[in-house]
PDB file of C-alpha atoms in Angstrom:
ATOM      1  CA  ASP A  84     -14.572  55.496 -37.158  1.00 88.00           C
ATOM      2  CA  ILE A  85     -12.578  58.590 -38.075  1.00 91.00           C
ATOM      3  CA  ASP A  86     -13.759  62.189 -37.957  1.00 89.00           C
ATOM      4  CA  LEU A  87     -12.972  63.517 -41.429  1.00 92.00           C
ATOM      5  CA  ASN A  88     -15.383  66.460 -41.069  1.00 92.00           C
ATOM      6  CA  ASN A  89     -13.358  68.275 -38.408  1.00 90.00           C
ATOM      7  CA  PRO A  90      -9.741  68.417 -39.509  1.00 94.00           C
ATOM      8  CA  ILE A  91      -7.209  69.810 -37.047  1.00 93.00           C
ATOM      9  CA  HIS A  92      -4.253  71.794 -38.239  1.00 92.00           C
ATOM     10  CA  VAL A  93      -1.067  71.757 -36.198  1.00 86.00           C
ATOM     11  CA  ASP A  94       2.241  73.506 -36.719  1.00 73.00           C
TER      12      ASP A  94
ATOM     13  CA  MET B  77      33.621  36.065  -5.343  1.00 88.00           C
ATOM     14  CA  GLN B  78      30.095  37.344  -5.932  1.00 89.00           C
ATOM     15  CA  LYS B  79      28.656  38.386  -9.291  1.00 87.00           C
ATOM     16  CA  VAL B  80      26.201  41.005 -10.476  1.00 84.00           C
ATOM     17  CA  SER B  81      23.898  38.878 -12.614  1.00 84.00           C
ATOM     18  CA  ALA B  82      20.554  39.143 -14.437  1.00 83.00           C
ATOM     19  CA  ASP B  83      19.655  35.903 -12.652  1.00 88.00           C
ATOM     20  CA  PRO B  84      18.701  36.503  -8.971  1.00 89.00           C
ATOM     21  CA  GLU B  85      20.047  33.036  -8.028  1.00 92.00           C
ATOM     22  CA  GLU B  86      23.393  33.545  -9.778  1.00 91.00           C
ATOM     23  CA  ALA B  87      23.799  36.808  -7.857  1.00 91.00           C
ATOM     24  CA  CYS B  88      23.796  34.898  -4.579  1.00 93.00           C
ATOM     25  CA  LEU B  89      26.106  32.056  -5.652  1.00 94.00           C
ATOM     26  CA  VAL B  90      29.686  31.820  -4.399  1.00 93.00           C
ATOM     27  CA  TRP B  91      31.929  31.900  -7.499  1.00 91.00           C
ATOM     28  CA  CYS B  92      35.533  30.741  -7.497  1.00 91.00           C
ATOM     29  CA  GLN B  93      38.144  32.114  -9.861  1.00 86.00           C
ATOM     30  CA  LYS B  94      39.893  29.430 -11.844  1.00 87.00           C
ATOM     31  CA  ARG B  95      43.686  29.447 -12.169  1.00 86.00           C
ATOM     32  CA  ASN B  96      43.486  29.645 -15.930  1.00 85.00           C
ATOM     33  CA  GLY B  97      40.812  32.391 -15.907  1.00 83.00           C
ATOM     34  CA  GLY B  98      37.013  32.227 -15.830  1.00 86.00           C
ATOM     35  CA  THR B  99      34.849  31.355 -12.849  1.00 89.00           C
ATOM     36  CA  LYS B 100      33.036  28.303 -11.611  1.00 90.00           C
ATOM     37  CA  SER B 101      30.519  27.612  -8.870  1.00 91.00           C
ATOM     38  CA  ARG B 102      29.904  24.523  -6.803  1.00 90.00           C
ATOM     39  CA  GLY B 103      26.336  25.730  -5.994  1.00 91.00           C
ATOM     40  CA  TRP B 104      27.191  27.171  -2.596  1.00 93.00           C
ATOM     41  CA  THR B 105      25.208  30.272  -1.756  1.00 94.00           C
ATOM     42  CA  PHE B 106      25.874  33.346   0.363  1.00 93.00           C
ATOM     43  CA  PRO B 107      24.096  33.427   3.724  1.00 92.00           C
ATOM     44  CA  ASP B 108      20.749  35.209   4.155  1.00 91.00           C
ATOM     45  CA  GLY B 109      21.221  38.946   4.514  1.00 89.00           C
ATOM     46  CA  THR B 110      24.267  39.222   2.264  1.00 90.00           C
ATOM     47  CA  VAL B 111      24.004  42.321   0.052  1.00 86.00           C
ATOM     48  CA  CYS B 112      23.596  41.420  -3.599  1.00 86.00           C
ATOM     49  CA  GLN B 113      22.839  43.086  -6.888  1.00 82.00           C
ATOM     50  CA  THR B 114      21.042  41.971 -10.041  1.00 79.00           C
ATOM     51  CA  ARG B 115      21.108  43.820 -13.338  1.00 70.00           C
ATOM     52  CA  ARG B 116      17.401  44.389 -12.873  1.00 65.00           C
ATOM     53  CA  SER B 117      17.853  46.164  -9.572  1.00 58.00           C
ATOM     54  CA  ARG B 118      17.221  49.843  -9.866  1.00 50.00           C
ATOM     55  CA  TYR B 119      19.699  52.318  -8.428  1.00 47.00           C
ATOM     56  CA  GLY B 120      19.130  52.859  -4.732  1.00 51.00           C
ATOM     57  CA  LYS B 121      17.046  49.718  -4.212  1.00 65.00           C
ATOM     58  CA  SER B 122      18.349  47.410  -1.433  1.00 76.00           C
ATOM     59  CA  SER B 123      18.710  43.757  -2.292  1.00 84.00           C
ATOM     60  CA  TYR B 124      19.819  40.893  -0.052  1.00 88.00           C
ATOM     61  CA  CYS B 125      20.287  37.154  -0.473  1.00 91.00           C
ATOM     62  CA  ILE B 126      17.385  35.154   0.971  1.00 92.00           C
ATOM     63  CA  ASN B 127      17.474  31.338   0.533  1.00 91.00           C
ATOM     64  CA  GLY B 128      20.030  31.725  -2.223  1.00 92.00           C
ATOM     65  CA  ARG B 129      18.040  34.303  -4.205  1.00 93.00           C
ATOM     66  CA  CYS B 130      18.753  38.034  -4.540  1.00 90.00           C
ATOM     67  CA  GLU B 131      15.527  39.668  -3.334  1.00 87.00           C
ATOM     68  CA  ASP B 132      14.577  43.368  -3.507  1.00 82.00           C
ATOM     69  CA  PHE B 133      13.564  44.958  -0.207  1.00 79.00           C
ATOM     70  CA  ILE B 134      11.027  47.698  -0.917  1.00 75.00           C
ATOM     71  CA  CYS B 135       9.670  50.585   1.176  1.00 69.00           C
ATOM     72  CA  ASP B 136       6.020  49.742   1.526  1.00 68.00           C
ATOM     73  CA  SER B 137       3.937  51.057   4.433  1.00 61.00           C
ATOM     74  CA  TYR B 138       1.001  48.780   3.548  1.00 61.00           C
ATOM     75  CA  ASN B 139       3.003  45.584   3.937  1.00 60.00           C
ATOM     76  CA  GLU B 140       1.959  44.261   0.514  1.00 63.00           C
ATOM     77  CA  VAL B 141       5.295  43.097  -0.791  1.00 66.00           C
ATOM     78  CA  ALA B 142       7.146  39.977   0.249  1.00 73.00           C
ATOM     79  CA  PHE B 143      10.342  41.733   1.380  1.00 76.00           C
ATOM     80  CA  ILE B 144       9.888  45.049   3.160  1.00 75.00           C
ATOM     81  CA  GLN B 145      12.702  47.484   3.801  1.00 69.00           C
ATOM     82  CA  MET B 146      13.148  48.691   7.415  1.00 69.00           C
ATOM     83  CA  SER B 147      11.025  51.771   7.934  1.00 63.00           C
ATOM     84  CA  GLU B 148      14.081  53.634   9.344  1.00 59.00           C
ATOM     85  CA  LEU B 149      15.706  53.378   5.926  1.00 61.00           C
ATOM     86  CA  CYS B 150      12.587  54.593   4.043  1.00 59.00           C
ATOM     87  CA  PRO B 151      11.536  58.132   3.256  1.00 57.00           C
ATOM     88  CA  ALA B 152       9.128  59.554   5.906  1.00 54.00           C
ATOM     89  CA  ASP B 153       5.463  59.173   4.925  1.00 47.00           C
ATOM     90  CA  ARG B 154       4.346  62.758   4.787  1.00 44.00           C
ATOM     91  CA  ASN B 155       0.698  61.666   4.866  1.00 45.00           C
ATOM     92  CA  ASP B 156       1.097  60.484   8.457  1.00 44.00           C
ATOM     93  CA  ASN B 157      -0.887  62.349  11.039  1.00 43.00           C
ATOM     94  CA  GLU B 158      -3.143  63.907   8.468  1.00 42.00           C
ATOM     95  CA  VAL B 159      -6.945  63.830   8.578  1.00 43.00           C
ATOM     96  CA  THR B 160      -9.053  61.595   6.327  1.00 42.00           C
ATOM     97  CA  TRP B 161     -10.968  63.367   3.602  1.00 44.00           C
ATOM     98  CA  ARG B 162     -14.389  62.189   2.435  1.00 47.00           C
ATOM     99  CA  THR B 163     -13.930  62.387  -1.302  1.00 52.00           C
ATOM    100  CA  GLY B 164     -11.697  60.234  -3.395  1.00 54.00           C
ATOM    101  CA  LEU B 165     -10.470  63.306  -5.189  1.00 60.00           C
ATOM    102  CA  ARG B 166      -7.456  65.055  -3.787  1.00 53.00           C
ATOM    103  CA  SER B 167      -7.897  68.326  -1.993  1.00 49.00           C
ATOM    104  CA  ARG B 168      -5.088  70.766  -1.557  1.00 48.00           C
ATOM    105  CA  GLN B 169      -5.596  70.930   2.201  1.00 48.00           C
ATOM    106  CA  ASN B 170      -6.172  67.288   3.028  1.00 60.00           C
ATOM    107  CA  THR B 171      -4.663  64.022   1.922  1.00 64.00           C
ATOM    108  CA  ILE B 172      -6.015  60.554   2.107  1.00 76.00           C
ATOM    109  CA  LYS B 173      -4.244  57.308   2.916  1.00 82.00           C
ATOM    110  CA  TRP B 174      -4.642  54.923   0.025  1.00 87.00           C
ATOM    111  CA  LYS B 175      -4.418  51.178  -0.053  1.00 86.00           C
ATOM    112  CA  SER B 176      -3.850  49.448  -3.358  1.00 84.00           C
ATOM    113  CA  ALA B 177      -6.790  47.449  -4.669  1.00 84.00           C
ATOM    114  CA  SER B 178      -5.185  46.063  -7.828  1.00 85.00           C
ATOM    115  CA  GLY B 179      -1.846  45.292  -9.372  1.00 84.00           C
ATOM    116  CA  CYS B 180       0.087  47.931 -11.309  1.00 88.00           C
ATOM    117  CA  HIS B 181      -1.161  47.820 -14.918  1.00 88.00           C
ATOM    118  CA  PHE B 182       1.078  49.212 -17.613  1.00 91.00           C
ATOM    119  CA  ASN B 183       0.293  49.534 -21.312  1.00 92.00           C
ATOM    120  CA  CYS B 184       3.939  49.428 -22.377  1.00 91.00           C
ATOM    121  CA  ILE B 185       3.872  52.943 -23.775  1.00 93.00           C
ATOM    122  CA  SER B 186       6.608  55.501 -23.137  1.00 91.00           C
ATOM    123  CA  PRO B 187       6.495  58.213 -21.929  1.00 92.00           C
ATOM    124  CA  GLY B 188       3.868  56.668 -19.675  1.00 92.00           C
ATOM    125  CA  THR B 189       3.112  55.237 -16.266  1.00 92.00           C
ATOM    126  CA  GLY B 190       1.506  52.287 -14.552  1.00 92.00           C
ATOM    127  CA  ILE B 191      -1.985  52.756 -13.042  1.00 92.00           C
ATOM    128  CA  ARG B 192      -3.562  50.846 -10.183  1.00 91.00           C
ATOM    129  CA  LEU B 193      -6.880  51.017  -8.386  1.00 90.00           C
ATOM    130  CA  VAL B 194      -6.770  52.183  -4.788  1.00 90.00           C
ATOM    131  CA  MET B 195      -9.212  52.387  -1.862  1.00 88.00           C
ATOM    132  CA  SER B 196      -9.109  54.962   0.858  1.00 85.00           C
ATOM    133  CA  LYS B 197      -8.657  53.727   4.385  1.00 76.00           C
ATOM    134  CA  GLY B 198     -11.159  54.718   7.064  1.00 71.00           C
ATOM    135  CA  LYS B 199     -14.907  55.011   7.535  1.00 69.00           C
ATOM    136  CA  TYR B 200     -15.798  56.610   4.198  1.00 72.00           C
ATOM    137  CA  ALA B 201     -14.194  54.193   1.780  1.00 77.00           C
ATOM    138  CA  LYS B 202     -13.686  55.687  -1.650  1.00 82.00           C
ATOM    139  CA  SER B 203     -11.957  54.366  -4.659  1.00 86.00           C
ATOM    140  CA  SER B 204      -9.561  56.137  -6.956  1.00 89.00           C
ATOM    141  CA  ILE B 205      -6.722  55.408  -9.313  1.00 92.00           C
ATOM    142  CA  GLN B 206      -3.052  55.990  -8.559  1.00 93.00           C
ATOM    143  CA  LEU B 207       0.144  56.189 -10.533  1.00 94.00           C
ATOM    144  CA  CYS B 208       2.461  53.238  -9.894  1.00 92.00           C
ATOM    145  CA  GLN B 209       5.913  52.143 -10.975  1.00 87.00           C
ATOM    146  CA  PRO B 210       5.425  49.558 -13.691  1.00 82.00           C
ATOM    147  CA  ASP B 211       7.560  46.502 -14.211  1.00 73.00           C
ATOM    148  CA  GLN B 212       9.139  47.433 -17.560  1.00 66.00           C
ATOM    149  CA  PHE B 213      10.382  43.877 -17.898  1.00 69.00           C
ATOM    150  CA  GLY B 214       6.754  42.742 -18.264  1.00 77.00           C
ATOM    151  CA  CYS B 215       6.694  44.368 -21.713  1.00 85.00           C
ATOM    152  CA  GLY B 216       7.909  42.548 -24.805  1.00 81.00           C
ATOM    153  CA  ARG B 217       8.385  45.936 -26.410  1.00 86.00           C
ATOM    154  CA  ILE B 218       7.788  49.549 -25.394  1.00 90.00           C
ATOM    155  CA  LYS B 219       5.909  51.750 -27.907  1.00 93.00           C
ATOM    156  CA  SER B 220       6.014  55.512 -28.266  1.00 94.00           C
ATOM    157  CA  PRO B 221       2.710  57.412 -28.635  1.00 95.00           C
ATOM    158  CA  PHE B 222       3.719  58.015 -32.291  1.00 96.00           C
ATOM    159  CA  GLN B 223       4.155  54.268 -32.858  1.00 96.00           C
ATOM    160  CA  HIS B 224       0.866  53.461 -31.187  1.00 96.00           C
ATOM    161  CA  ALA B 225      -1.000  56.179 -33.168  1.00 97.00           C
ATOM    162  CA  SER B 226       0.611  55.063 -36.405  1.00 96.00           C
ATOM    163  CA  MET B 227      -0.449  51.472 -35.806  1.00 96.00           C
ATOM    164  CA  ILE B 228      -4.088  52.621 -35.475  1.00 96.00           C
ATOM    165  CA  CYS B 229      -3.842  55.064 -38.408  1.00 96.00           C
ATOM    166  CA  GLY B 230      -2.159  52.437 -40.596  1.00 95.00           C
ATOM    167  CA  LYS B 231      -5.265  50.278 -40.177  1.00 94.00           C
ATOM    168  CA  TYR B 232      -7.574  53.153 -41.032  1.00 94.00           C
ATOM    169  CA  LYS B 233      -5.523  53.966 -44.178  1.00 93.00           C
ATOM    170  CA  GLU B 234      -6.671  50.702 -45.674  1.00 91.00           C
ATOM    171  CA  ARG B 235     -10.275  51.868 -45.492  1.00 90.00           C
ATOM    172  CA  VAL B 236      -9.963  55.684 -45.706  1.00 90.00           C
ATOM    173  CA  ARG B 237      -8.206  56.994 -48.754  1.00 89.00           C
ATOM    174  CA  ARG B 238      -7.398  60.445 -47.398  1.00 91.00           C
ATOM    175  CA  LEU B 239      -4.899  59.245 -44.751  1.00 95.00           C
ATOM    176  CA  SER B 240      -1.108  58.960 -44.870  1.00 96.00           C
ATOM    177  CA  GLY B 241      -1.074  56.073 -42.384  1.00 95.00           C
ATOM    178  CA  LEU B 242       0.908  58.059 -39.799  1.00 96.00           C
ATOM    179  CA  GLY B 243      -0.536  59.049 -36.479  1.00 96.00           C
ATOM    180  CA  MET B 244       0.408  61.466 -33.738  1.00 95.00           C
ATOM    181  CA  GLN B 245      -0.346  62.713 -30.259  1.00 95.00           C
ATOM    182  CA  ILE B 246      -1.303  66.381 -30.629  1.00 93.00           C
ATOM    183  CA  SER B 247      -1.436  69.287 -28.204  1.00 88.00           C
ATOM    184  CA  PRO B 248      -4.501  70.189 -26.163  1.00 86.00           C
ATOM    185  CA  ALA B 249      -6.797  73.018 -27.259  1.00 84.00           C
ATOM    186  CA  VAL B 250      -9.153  75.309 -25.371  1.00 80.00           C
ATOM    187  CA  GLU B 251     -12.141  73.534 -26.889  1.00 81.00           C
ATOM    188  CA  ASP B 252     -10.599  70.094 -26.278  1.00 86.00           C
ATOM    189  CA  PRO B 253      -8.131  69.775 -23.343  1.00 87.00           C
ATOM    190  CA  ASP B 254      -8.288  65.989 -23.719  1.00 91.00           C
ATOM    191  CA  ARG B 255      -7.027  66.092 -27.322  1.00 93.00           C
ATOM    192  CA  PRO B 256      -3.531  64.679 -26.428  1.00 94.00           C
ATOM    193  CA  CYS B 257      -5.346  61.516 -25.328  1.00 95.00           C
ATOM    194  CA  ARG B 258      -6.873  60.908 -28.730  1.00 96.00           C
ATOM    195  CA  VAL B 259      -5.173  59.395 -31.727  1.00 97.00           C
ATOM    196  CA  ALA B 260      -4.876  61.847 -34.609  1.00 97.00           C
ATOM    197  CA  CYS B 261      -4.286  60.520 -38.142  1.00 97.00           C
ATOM    198  CA  GLN B 262      -2.369  62.567 -40.722  1.00 96.00           C
ATOM    199  CA  ASP B 263      -3.832  63.653 -44.037  1.00 96.00           C
ATOM    200  CA  GLU B 264      -2.177  62.038 -47.036  1.00 95.00           C
ATOM    201  CA  ASN B 265      -1.429  65.306 -48.865  1.00 95.00           C
ATOM    202  CA  ILE B 266      -1.361  68.000 -46.169  1.00 95.00           C
ATOM    203  CA  SER B 267       1.144  67.015 -43.529  1.00 94.00           C
ATOM    204  CA  HIS B 268      -0.086  69.392 -40.824  1.00 95.00           C
ATOM    205  CA  ARG B 269      -3.748  68.298 -41.182  1.00 96.00           C
ATOM    206  CA  PHE B 270      -5.000  65.616 -38.810  1.00 96.00           C
ATOM    207  CA  TYR B 271      -8.265  63.770 -38.147  1.00 96.00           C
ATOM    208  CA  LEU B 272      -9.235  62.364 -34.745  1.00 96.00           C
ATOM    209  CA  VAL B 273     -10.202  58.749 -34.366  1.00 96.00           C
ATOM    210  CA  ASN B 274     -13.620  58.439 -32.686  1.00 94.00           C
ATOM    211  CA  GLY B 275     -14.511  56.005 -29.895  1.00 92.00           C
ATOM    212  CA  GLU B 276     -12.405  53.945 -27.547  1.00 91.00           C
ATOM    213  CA  GLU B 277     -10.086  52.777 -30.302  1.00 92.00           C
ATOM    214  CA  GLY B 278      -9.093  56.424 -30.687  1.00 95.00           C
ATOM    215  CA  TRP B 279      -8.058  56.760 -27.022  1.00 95.00           C
ATOM    216  CA  PHE B 280      -4.363  56.480 -26.182  1.00 96.00           C
ATOM    217  CA  PRO B 281      -3.882  53.587 -23.726  1.00 95.00           C
ATOM    218  CA  PHE B 282      -4.357  54.520 -20.094  1.00 93.00           C
ATOM    219  CA  GLY B 283      -1.177  55.731 -18.522  1.00 94.00           C
ATOM    220  CA  THR B 284       0.089  57.525 -21.668  1.00 95.00           C
ATOM    221  CA  ASP B 285       1.784  60.796 -20.699  1.00 94.00           C
ATOM    222  CA  CYS B 286      -0.221  63.814 -21.825  1.00 93.00           C
ATOM    223  CA  SER B 287       1.650  66.520 -19.885  1.00 88.00           C
ATOM    224  CA  ARG B 288       3.521  67.498 -23.043  1.00 72.00           C
ATOM    225  CA  SER B 289       5.615  70.606 -22.425  1.00 60.00           C
ATOM    226  CA  THR B 290       4.144  71.287 -18.967  1.00 62.00           C
ATOM    227  CA  SER B 291       6.927  69.270 -17.360  1.00 64.00           C
ATOM    228  CA  ASP B 292       6.111  70.442 -13.848  1.00 76.00           C
ATOM    229  CA  LYS B 293       2.803  68.555 -14.026  1.00 83.00           C
ATOM    230  CA  LYS B 294       1.955  64.896 -13.930  1.00 91.00           C
ATOM    231  CA  ALA B 295      -0.769  64.290 -16.481  1.00 92.00           C
ATOM    232  CA  TYR B 296      -1.749  60.962 -17.998  1.00 94.00           C
ATOM    233  CA  CYS B 297      -4.456  59.684 -20.310  1.00 94.00           C
ATOM    234  CA  ILE B 298      -7.254  57.735 -18.633  1.00 93.00           C
ATOM    235  CA  SER B 299     -10.286  56.672 -20.686  1.00 91.00           C
ATOM    236  CA  GLY B 300      -9.634  59.316 -23.304  1.00 92.00           C
ATOM    237  CA  LYS B 301      -9.209  62.119 -20.736  1.00 91.00           C
ATOM    238  CA  CYS B 302      -6.007  63.914 -19.848  1.00 91.00           C
ATOM    239  CA  LEU B 303      -6.018  63.822 -16.053  1.00 91.00           C
ATOM    240  CA  GLU B 304      -3.610  65.672 -13.823  1.00 90.00           C
ATOM    241  CA  PHE B 305      -2.254  63.762 -10.819  1.00 91.00           C
ATOM    242  CA  GLY B 306      -1.367  65.372  -7.496  1.00 89.00           C
ATOM    243  CA  SER B 307       1.321  64.802  -4.917  1.00 88.00           C
ATOM    244  CA  ASP B 308      -0.283  61.568  -3.714  1.00 89.00           C
ATOM    245  CA  ASP B 309      -0.394  60.369  -7.381  1.00 92.00           C
ATOM    246  CA  THR B 310      -4.202  60.324  -7.568  1.00 91.00           C
ATOM    247  CA  PRO B 311      -6.196  62.580  -9.955  1.00 90.00           C
ATOM    248  CA  VAL B 312      -6.783  66.167  -8.832  1.00 87.00           C
ATOM    249  CA  SER B 313     -10.321  67.476  -8.890  1.00 80.00           C
ATOM    250  CA  GLU B 314      -9.325  70.596 -10.783  1.00 73.00           C
ATOM    251  CA  SER B 315      -6.393  71.223 -13.003  1.00 71.00           C
ATOM    252  CA  GLU B 316      -5.152  74.204 -14.934  1.00 69.00           C
ATOM    253  CA  PHE B 317      -3.379  73.826 -18.219  1.00 63.00           C
ATOM    254  CA  THR B 318      -1.318  76.397 -20.013  1.00 63.00           C
ATOM    255  CA  LEU B 319      -1.551  75.766 -23.691  1.00 58.00           C
ATOM    256  CA  PRO B 320       1.788  76.024 -25.442  1.00 50.00           C
ATOM    257  CA  LEU B 321       0.398  75.463 -28.899  1.00 45.00           C
ATOM    258  CA  LEU B 322      -3.044  76.226 -30.141  1.00 43.00           C
ATOM    259  CA  SER B 323      -4.893  75.014 -33.144  1.00 43.00           C
ATOM    260  CA  ARG B 324      -4.591  77.231 -36.178  1.00 44.00           C
ATOM    261  CA  ASN B 325      -8.149  78.579 -36.124  1.00 44.00           C
ATOM    262  CA  LYS B 326      -7.709  79.784 -32.537  1.00 46.00           C
ATOM    263  CA  ARG B 327      -4.236  81.180 -32.783  1.00 45.00           C
ATOM    264  CA  SER B 328      -5.376  84.638 -33.729  1.00 46.00           C
ATOM    265  CA  LEU B 329      -7.677  84.800 -30.741  1.00 46.00           C
ATOM    266  CA  HIS B 330      -5.413  83.673 -27.931  1.00 47.00           C
ATOM    267  CA  ASN B 331      -1.883  84.238 -26.891  1.00 49.00           C
ATOM    268  CA  ASN B 332       0.535  81.491 -25.893  1.00 51.00           C
ATOM    269  CA  ASN B 333      -0.390  81.771 -22.199  1.00 58.00           C
ATOM    270  CA  THR B 334      -3.990  80.756 -22.559  1.00 63.00           C
ATOM    271  CA  LYS B 335      -5.042  78.847 -19.452  1.00 66.00           C
ATOM    272  CA  ILE B 336      -7.854  76.345 -19.256  1.00 65.00           C
ATOM    273  CA  ILE B 337      -9.348  74.723 -16.213  1.00 68.00           C
ATOM    274  CA  THR B 338     -10.576  71.150 -16.371  1.00 71.00           C
ATOM    275  CA  LYS B 339     -12.625  69.553 -13.642  1.00 74.00           C
ATOM    276  CA  LEU B 340     -13.205  66.011 -12.546  1.00 80.00           C
ATOM    277  CA  ASN B 341     -15.870  65.123 -10.029  1.00 78.00           C
ATOM    278  CA  GLN B 342     -16.233  61.947  -7.969  1.00 78.00           C
ATOM    279  CA  GLN B 343     -18.982  60.625 -10.225  1.00 80.00           C
ATOM    280  CA  GLN B 344     -16.797  60.969 -13.319  1.00 82.00           C
ATOM    281  CA  LEU B 345     -13.930  59.341 -11.459  1.00 84.00           C
ATOM    282  CA  GLU B 346     -16.143  56.413 -10.459  1.00 83.00           C
ATOM    283  CA  GLN B 347     -17.241  56.015 -14.094  1.00 82.00           C
ATOM    284  CA  ILE B 348     -13.577  55.893 -15.128  1.00 82.00           C
ATOM    285  CA  ILE B 349     -12.806  53.282 -12.479  1.00 82.00           C
ATOM    286  CA  HIS B 350     -15.784  51.256 -13.667  1.00 80.00           C
ATOM    287  CA  GLU B 351     -14.460  51.400 -17.251  1.00 77.00           C
ATOM    288  CA  LEU B 352     -10.968  50.416 -16.170  1.00 74.00           C
ATOM    289  CA  ASN B 353     -12.340  47.472 -14.222  1.00 70.00           C
TER     290      ASN B 353
END
């Protein structure tokens, strides 16, 4: 399962 | 003459130089105790011929290896003469003597380490885990965290449209110090957007390095947690992380020196050991 509802943004 | 060979038996054979070049052996071996070297020997390790085989002699105070180096030639055990501590977690003031309770397990990921189970010696026996030197030759292939994550994310791409198929190990965050121990899959269109994989499949294999830029610390992933290891190579009960990179939504709120404290109690450690077992 993959958490598509809480995206993380990285630089 | 003697050869440095990948084969421990060849390294203890007497080789003769032929007149027209090359070498040949009649199967004679050097006597026991002759210094030898195999290509597998690490720098500084002492190896000697025993029964025609080049054997490594290792410093091991617990007498668990077949060939033990003389204690006079080994580094002093700084844990000697110290008191036994009741908990399996390391305290800054006290150290425990550990005895290995399993082999050194390595998940063939680099940067990474081997992990073994250990038991404390003494009246109050406790278990813990300890870093150990893995046998790199036991791996068919060594993977990077990026390769491991991309293998997982490549599988998810087949089912989830929004993914590029690439995966990464990302930095910790205040709200999630264990984030470098979870596989993050890249968005197909926005390269800096990632989604975490839930559950055990989303954990980096135990022993994966999660210290990132904090090079003065030893931190490795264990059961999805980024644990810091102390001077005796067992997990510390409390660790402080300085976050070099924060997630975008938090960047405006914190500076680059944000520190977070993570704690690990004996019960959590025992749960981890149970899962590893």
